[in-house]
Coordinates of C-alpha atoms in Angstrom, one line a residue:
M1 CA 65.6 15.6 -93.1
A2 CA 64.7 19.0 -94.6
Q3 CA 67.0 20.7 -92.1
A4 CA 69.8 18.4 -93.3
G5 CA 69.3 19.7 -96.8
R6 CA 67.4 16.7 -98.3
S7 CA 64.6 17.3 -100.8
V8 CA 61.4 16.2 -98.9
L9 CA 57.9 15.9 -100.1
L10 CA 55.1 15.7 -97.5
L11 CA 52.0 14.2 -99.0
D12 CA 48.9 14.1 -96.9
R13 CA 45.1 13.8 -97.3
A14 CA 43.0 16.9 -96.6
G15 CA 40.6 17.0 -93.7
R16 CA 41.9 14.0 -91.9
I17 CA 42.0 14.1 -88.1
K18 CA 43.5 11.2 -86.3
P19 CA 41.2 9.7 -83.6
C20 CA 43.3 10.0 -80.4
G21 CA 43.0 10.6 -76.7
G22 CA 45.7 13.2 -77.1
A23 CA 47.9 12.5 -74.1
I24 CA 51.6 13.4 -74.4
P25 CA 54.2 12.8 -71.8
P26 CA 56.8 15.5 -70.7
R27 CA 59.5 13.5 -72.5
L28 CA 57.7 14.2 -75.9
I29 CA 57.2 17.9 -75.0
R30 CA 61.0 18.3 -74.2
D31 CA 62.4 16.1 -77.0
F32 CA 60.3 17.6 -79.8
A33 CA 60.1 21.3 -78.6
I34 CA 56.3 21.4 -78.4
P35 CA 55.2 25.0 -77.6
D36 CA 52.9 25.6 -74.6
H37 CA 50.0 27.0 -76.7
L38 CA 49.4 23.5 -78.1
I39 CA 48.8 22.0 -74.7
V40 CA 45.0 22.4 -74.4
G41 CA 44.8 20.5 -71.0
R42 CA 46.9 19.3 -68.1
A43 CA 45.9 16.0 -66.5
R44 CA 47.2 15.6 -63.0
T45 CA 45.4 12.4 -62.1
A46 CA 44.3 9.2 -63.7
R47 CA 41.2 7.6 -62.3
M48 CA 40.9 3.8 -62.9
I49 CA 37.4 2.5 -62.6
A50 CA 36.9 -1.2 -61.9
P51 CA 34.0 -3.4 -63.0
S52 CA 32.5 -3.0 -59.5
R53 CA 32.7 0.8 -60.1
R54 CA 35.4 1.1 -57.5
A55 CA 37.6 4.1 -58.5
V56 CA 41.3 4.4 -57.8
D57 CA 43.0 7.7 -58.3
M58 CA 46.6 7.7 -59.5
P59 CA 48.1 11.2 -59.0
V60 CA 50.7 12.0 -61.7
D61 CA 52.9 13.8 -59.2
P62 CA 52.3 12.8 -55.6
S63 CA 55.0 15.2 -54.4
G64 CA 52.9 18.1 -55.5
A65 CA 55.7 19.6 -57.6
G66 CA 53.3 20.3 -60.5
G67 CA 53.9 17.4 -62.8
Y68 CA 51.3 16.7 -65.4
V69 CA 50.4 14.8 -68.6
G70 CA 49.9 17.2 -71.5
M71 CA 46.7 16.9 -73.6
V72 CA 46.6 18.0 -77.3
D73 CA 43.8 18.1 -79.9
R74 CA 45.0 16.3 -83.0
D75 CA 43.2 18.7 -85.2
T76 CA 45.5 21.6 -84.3
F77 CA 48.5 19.6 -83.2
D78 CA 48.9 17.6 -86.4
E79 CA 48.5 20.7 -88.6
W80 CA 51.2 22.5 -86.5
L81 CA 53.6 19.6 -87.1
R82 CA 52.9 19.7 -90.9
D83 CA 53.4 23.4 -91.0
R84 CA 56.6 23.2 -89.0
A85 CA 58.0 20.7 -91.5
A86 CA 57.1 23.0 -94.4
K87 CA 58.8 26.0 -92.7
Q88 CA 61.9 23.9 -92.4
G89 CA 61.9 23.3 -96.2
A90 CA 59.6 20.3 -96.8
E91 CA 57.2 20.7 -99.8
R92 CA 53.6 20.1 -98.8
R93 CA 51.1 18.6 -101.2
T94 CA 47.5 17.4 -100.6
G95 CA 46.5 14.2 -102.2
R96 CA 45.7 10.5 -101.7
F97 CA 48.4 7.9 -101.9
E98 CA 47.5 5.2 -104.5
A99 CA 50.6 3.0 -105.0
I100 CA 54.4 2.6 -105.3
V101 CA 55.3 1.8 -108.9
R102 CA 58.7 1.1 -110.4
D103 CA 60.2 2.9 -113.3
G104 CA 62.5 1.4 -115.9
D105 CA 65.6 1.3 -113.7
G106 CA 63.7 0.0 -110.7
G107 CA 63.4 3.3 -108.9
A108 CA 60.3 4.0 -106.8
Q109 CA 57.6 6.3 -107.9
V110 CA 54.8 7.4 -105.6
R111 CA 51.5 7.6 -107.4
Y112 CA 48.9 9.8 -105.9
T113 CA 45.6 11.5 -106.9
D114 CA 44.1 14.9 -106.1
G115 CA 41.4 17.1 -107.5
E116 CA 43.4 17.6 -110.7
G117 CA 44.0 14.0 -111.5
D118 CA 46.8 11.4 -111.2
H119 CA 50.4 12.2 -110.4
R120 CA 53.7 10.5 -110.0
V121 CA 56.7 11.6 -108.0
R122 CA 60.1 9.8 -108.2
A123 CA 61.7 9.2 -104.8
R124 CA 65.0 7.7 -103.6
C125 CA 63.2 6.6 -100.5
V126 CA 59.5 6.5 -99.4
I127 CA 58.4 6.8 -95.7
G128 CA 54.9 5.5 -94.9
A129 CA 53.3 7.3 -92.0
D130 CA 49.7 6.5 -93.0
G131 CA 48.2 4.7 -90.0
A132 CA 47.4 1.2 -88.7
R133 CA 46.0 0.0 -92.0
S134 CA 48.9 1.5 -93.9
R135 CA 48.6 1.2 -97.7
V136 CA 52.3 1.7 -97.9
A137 CA 53.0 -1.2 -95.5
E138 CA 50.5 -3.5 -97.3
A139 CA 52.3 -2.8 -100.6
V140 CA 55.6 -4.1 -99.3
F141 CA 55.0 -6.3 -96.2
D142 CA 53.1 -9.6 -96.2
D143 CA 52.3 -9.4 -92.5
A144 CA 51.0 -5.9 -92.5
V145 CA 47.4 -6.9 -93.2
R146 CA 47.5 -9.5 -90.5
N147 CA 48.7 -7.3 -87.7
L148 CA 46.3 -7.5 -84.8
C149 CA 44.4 -4.2 -83.9
V150 CA 42.1 -2.7 -81.4
F151 CA 39.3 -0.8 -83.0
A152 CA 38.8 2.6 -81.3
Y153 CA 36.0 5.1 -81.5
H154 CA 35.6 8.4 -79.7
E155 CA 33.4 11.5 -79.7
V156 CA 34.8 14.9 -79.1
I157 CA 32.3 16.8 -77.0
R158 CA 32.1 20.4 -75.7
T159 CA 33.4 20.4 -72.1
P160 CA 30.5 20.6 -69.6
Q161 CA 30.1 23.5 -67.3
P162 CA 32.3 23.6 -64.1
G163 CA 30.7 21.6 -61.3
T164 CA 29.6 18.6 -63.3
A165 CA 30.2 15.8 -60.9
A166 CA 31.3 13.3 -63.5
F167 CA 33.9 15.6 -65.2
D168 CA 37.2 17.0 -64.0
R169 CA 39.3 19.1 -66.3
T170 CA 42.5 17.8 -64.7
R171 CA 41.7 14.1 -64.6
C172 CA 41.7 11.2 -67.2
D173 CA 39.1 8.5 -66.5
V174 CA 39.7 4.9 -67.7
F175 CA 36.9 2.4 -67.5
Y176 CA 37.9 -1.3 -67.2
Q177 CA 34.4 -2.6 -67.5
A178 CA 33.1 -5.3 -69.9
E179 CA 29.8 -3.4 -70.3
F180 CA 31.8 -0.8 -72.3
S181 CA 34.7 -3.0 -73.6
P182 CA 35.1 -6.7 -73.2
D183 CA 38.8 -6.7 -73.8
F184 CA 40.2 -3.1 -73.7
Y185 CA 38.8 0.0 -72.0
G186 CA 36.7 3.1 -72.2
W187 CA 37.9 6.6 -71.5
L188 CA 37.1 10.2 -70.8
F189 CA 40.1 12.5 -71.5
P190 CA 39.9 16.3 -70.9
H191 CA 41.1 18.7 -73.7
G192 CA 40.4 22.1 -72.2
D193 CA 37.2 23.4 -73.8
T194 CA 36.6 19.9 -75.3
A195 CA 36.9 16.3 -74.2
S196 CA 37.4 12.9 -75.8
I197 CA 35.0 10.1 -74.7
G198 CA 35.2 6.7 -76.3
V199 CA 35.9 3.0 -76.2
G200 CA 38.2 0.4 -77.8
S201 CA 37.9 -3.3 -78.5
A202 CA 39.5 -6.0 -80.7
H203 CA 36.1 -7.7 -81.1
K204 CA 34.9 -6.6 -84.5
G205 CA 31.3 -7.3 -83.5
H206 CA 31.4 -5.0 -80.4
G207 CA 29.2 -1.9 -80.8
L208 CA 31.6 0.9 -80.2
R209 CA 29.2 3.7 -80.9
D210 CA 26.5 2.2 -78.6
A211 CA 29.1 1.6 -75.9
T212 CA 30.2 5.2 -76.1
S213 CA 26.6 6.4 -75.9
R214 CA 26.0 4.4 -72.8
L215 CA 29.2 5.7 -71.3
R216 CA 28.0 9.2 -71.9
V217 CA 24.7 8.5 -70.3
R218 CA 26.5 6.9 -67.3
L219 CA 28.6 10.1 -66.8
G220 CA 25.8 12.5 -67.4
L221 CA 27.4 13.8 -70.6
D222 CA 24.8 12.7 -73.1
S223 CA 23.5 16.3 -73.4
C224 CA 26.9 17.8 -74.2
V225 CA 27.4 19.1 -77.8
T226 CA 29.1 16.6 -80.0
L227 CA 31.7 18.3 -82.2
R228 CA 33.3 15.3 -84.0
R229 CA 32.9 11.5 -84.3
E230 CA 36.0 9.5 -85.3
G231 CA 37.3 6.0 -85.4
A232 CA 40.4 4.1 -86.3
P233 CA 42.3 0.8 -85.6
I234 CA 45.2 0.8 -83.2
P235 CA 47.9 -1.8 -83.8
L236 CA 48.8 -4.1 -80.9
R237 CA 52.4 -5.1 -81.9
P238 CA 55.3 -3.8 -84.0
L239 CA 55.8 -5.3 -87.5
R240 CA 58.6 -7.7 -87.8
R241 CA 60.2 -5.4 -90.4
W242 CA 59.8 -1.7 -91.0
D243 CA 61.8 -1.5 -94.3
N244 CA 61.8 -3.5 -97.5
G245 CA 65.6 -3.7 -97.7
R246 CA 65.5 -1.4 -100.7
D247 CA 63.8 2.0 -100.5
V248 CA 60.6 1.9 -98.4
L249 CA 60.3 2.4 -94.6
V250 CA 57.2 2.7 -92.4
I251 CA 56.8 4.5 -89.0
G252 CA 54.3 5.2 -86.3
D253 CA 51.0 3.3 -86.4
A254 CA 52.0 2.0 -89.9
A255 CA 54.9 0.2 -88.3
G256 CA 52.8 -0.9 -85.2
A257 CA 54.8 1.4 -82.9
V258 CA 52.0 1.7 -80.3
A259 CA 52.2 0.6 -76.7
P260 CA 50.1 -2.5 -75.9
A261 CA 47.6 -2.2 -73.0
S262 CA 47.4 1.6 -73.2
G263 CA 47.3 2.2 -76.9
E264 CA 49.6 5.2 -76.5
G265 CA 51.1 6.1 -79.8
L266 CA 52.0 9.8 -80.1
Y267 CA 55.5 9.7 -78.5
Y268 CA 56.4 6.4 -80.2
A269 CA 55.2 7.7 -83.6
M270 CA 57.4 10.8 -83.3
L271 CA 60.4 8.9 -82.0
S272 CA 60.1 6.3 -84.8
A273 CA 60.0 9.2 -87.3
R274 CA 63.1 10.7 -85.9
F275 CA 65.0 7.3 -86.1
A276 CA 63.6 6.8 -89.6
A277 CA 64.8 10.3 -90.8
E278 CA 68.3 9.6 -89.4
A279 CA 68.4 6.1 -91.0
V280 CA 67.2 7.4 -94.4
D281 CA 69.8 10.2 -94.3
T282 CA 72.5 7.6 -93.7
F283 CA 71.1 5.5 -96.6
L284 CA 71.0 8.4 -99.0
A285 CA 74.6 9.3 -98.1
S286 CA 76.0 5.7 -98.3
G287 CA 73.7 4.1 -100.8
D288 CA 73.5 1.1 -98.6
P289 CA 69.9 0.1 -98.0
R290 CA 70.9 -1.9 -94.9
A291 CA 71.0 1.4 -93.1
L292 CA 67.2 1.6 -93.2
G293 CA 67.0 -1.3 -90.7
A294 CA 68.6 0.9 -88.0
A295 CA 65.2 2.7 -87.4
R296 CA 63.5 -0.4 -86.0
R297 CA 66.6 -1.8 -84.2
R298 CA 67.0 1.5 -82.3
F299 CA 63.4 1.7 -81.4
M300 CA 63.1 -1.9 -80.2
R301 CA 66.3 -1.5 -78.2
A302 CA 64.9 1.5 -76.4
H303 CA 61.3 0.2 -75.9
G304 CA 61.0 -3.4 -76.9
L305 CA 61.1 -4.7 -73.3
V306 CA 58.4 -2.3 -72.2
F307 CA 56.2 -3.3 -75.1
R308 CA 56.6 -7.0 -74.3
I309 CA 55.7 -6.4 -70.6
L310 CA 52.6 -4.4 -71.6
A311 CA 51.5 -7.1 -74.1
I312 CA 51.7 -9.7 -71.4
M313 CA 49.8 -7.5 -69.0
Q314 CA 47.0 -6.8 -71.5
H315 CA 46.7 -10.5 -72.4
F316 CA 46.2 -11.5 -68.8
W317 CA 44.6 -8.6 -66.9
Y318 CA 42.1 -7.5 -69.6
R319 CA 40.7 -11.0 -70.2
D320 CA 37.6 -10.7 -68.0
D321 CA 36.0 -8.5 -65.3
R322 CA 37.3 -10.6 -62.4
R323 CA 40.9 -10.0 -63.5
R324 CA 40.3 -6.4 -64.3
E325 CA 38.9 -5.9 -60.8
R326 CA 42.3 -7.2 -59.4
F327 CA 44.2 -5.0 -61.9
V328 CA 42.5 -1.8 -60.7
A329 CA 43.1 -2.9 -57.1
M330 CA 46.8 -3.1 -57.9
C331 CA 46.8 0.5 -59.2
A332 CA 46.1 1.7 -55.6
D333 CA 49.6 0.6 -54.6
R334 CA 52.1 3.4 -54.1
D335 CA 55.0 1.4 -55.6
V336 CA 52.9 0.7 -58.7
Q337 CA 51.9 4.3 -59.1
H338 CA 55.4 5.7 -58.7
L339 CA 57.1 3.3 -61.1
T340 CA 54.2 3.5 -63.6
W341 CA 54.2 7.2 -63.8
H342 CA 58.0 7.5 -63.9
A343 CA 58.2 5.0 -66.8
Y344 CA 55.4 6.9 -68.6
M345 CA 56.6 10.4 -68.1
N346 CA 60.3 9.7 -68.9
K347 CA 59.9 6.6 -71.2
R348 CA 62.4 4.5 -69.3
L349 CA 62.3 1.9 -66.5
I350 CA 63.9 2.7 -63.1
Y351 CA 66.5 0.0 -62.5
A352 CA 67.8 1.8 -59.4
R353 CA 64.9 0.6 -57.3
P354 CA 65.1 -3.2 -57.1
L355 CA 63.2 -3.4 -53.8
A356 CA 60.2 -1.6 -55.3
Y357 CA 60.2 -4.1 -58.2
A358 CA 60.5 -7.0 -55.7
R359 CA 57.5 -5.7 -53.8
I360 CA 55.5 -5.2 -56.9
F361 CA 56.4 -8.7 -58.1
A362 CA 55.2 -10.2 -54.7
K363 CA 51.9 -8.3 -54.8
D364 CA 51.4 -9.2 -58.4
M365 CA 51.9 -12.9 -57.7
R366 CA 49.4 -12.6 -54.8
H367 CA 46.8 -11.1 -57.1
L368 CA 47.5 -13.7 -59.7
L369 CA 47.0 -16.5 -57.2
Q370 CA 43.8 -14.9 -56.0
T371 CA 42.5 -14.6 -59.6
A372 CA 43.4 -18.2 -60.3
S373 CA 41.7 -19.5 -57.2

């Protein structure tokens, strides 16, 4: 928007680091021109661990052509994004959002506070990018406070010395085990000199810190230096509306633009931001607030089907350890691996391989019947 000549204010709190596994697909790196120095790790395999402790490796690029999933540290990655916006003309301010208030003619004013007191800024349009429990969303959408979430907690640790059996700098480990999470998963993601280890669960009474400690002990990583401890909710479904039909729009986690089952949000947050910027630019040029609705329509047209499939998968396969055992067994299938990685890396389904989908459907039904028996 700043590049388009709009007057943009970027308001953000100081010292906030978004808890995140930090995985970004090649599609994000290409579409948003992410420089190589921000890629702190390259994951070439995902290891899925079943309740029985059976491990299934899913190579990112079985052909050996060098494909990988990029890993970023949100501390440096987010600051680079903010700085890039400022260099393109956005004005950065540090403060805490308090409310949207209306002036005499009904225009929006953003009220925020900082070390110097209370401030108000008039805006023709407000974009809320303030996370799963978005105060912007809660101010304008009735369903925002009721949106289901997984609560995630992780610890960023110093990477252990080479040769540690439980740690591989090129592998993401995902634990589908009730002893760590009764309804989601635990993880260990490499970030070069650091690593993220944590768990997620929608059960509010589940002890995330304790589960993370036990996971560290299991992997022999309990003696590693802990650099940060962070937690945040992860939304499980997009909001029904992203705009108020007037002058407020939400994006990213605030809009629920997070993939079910995996909790992946970085690519979807950045894509929703791009759609939102284009929708707001159209709104400002035309004066027609209906233009704001294009952001959600475009996003759901591109990814709504995948989100629905992932939600169904999470609802069924994550329910108990018996089903998760079957789920991990399916991950060993070559068709599943190929189509899963292609969809993840490129953010689109492969409709040119109907036989592969037919084989997966048949195998899926076999596992479903075995689970139900």
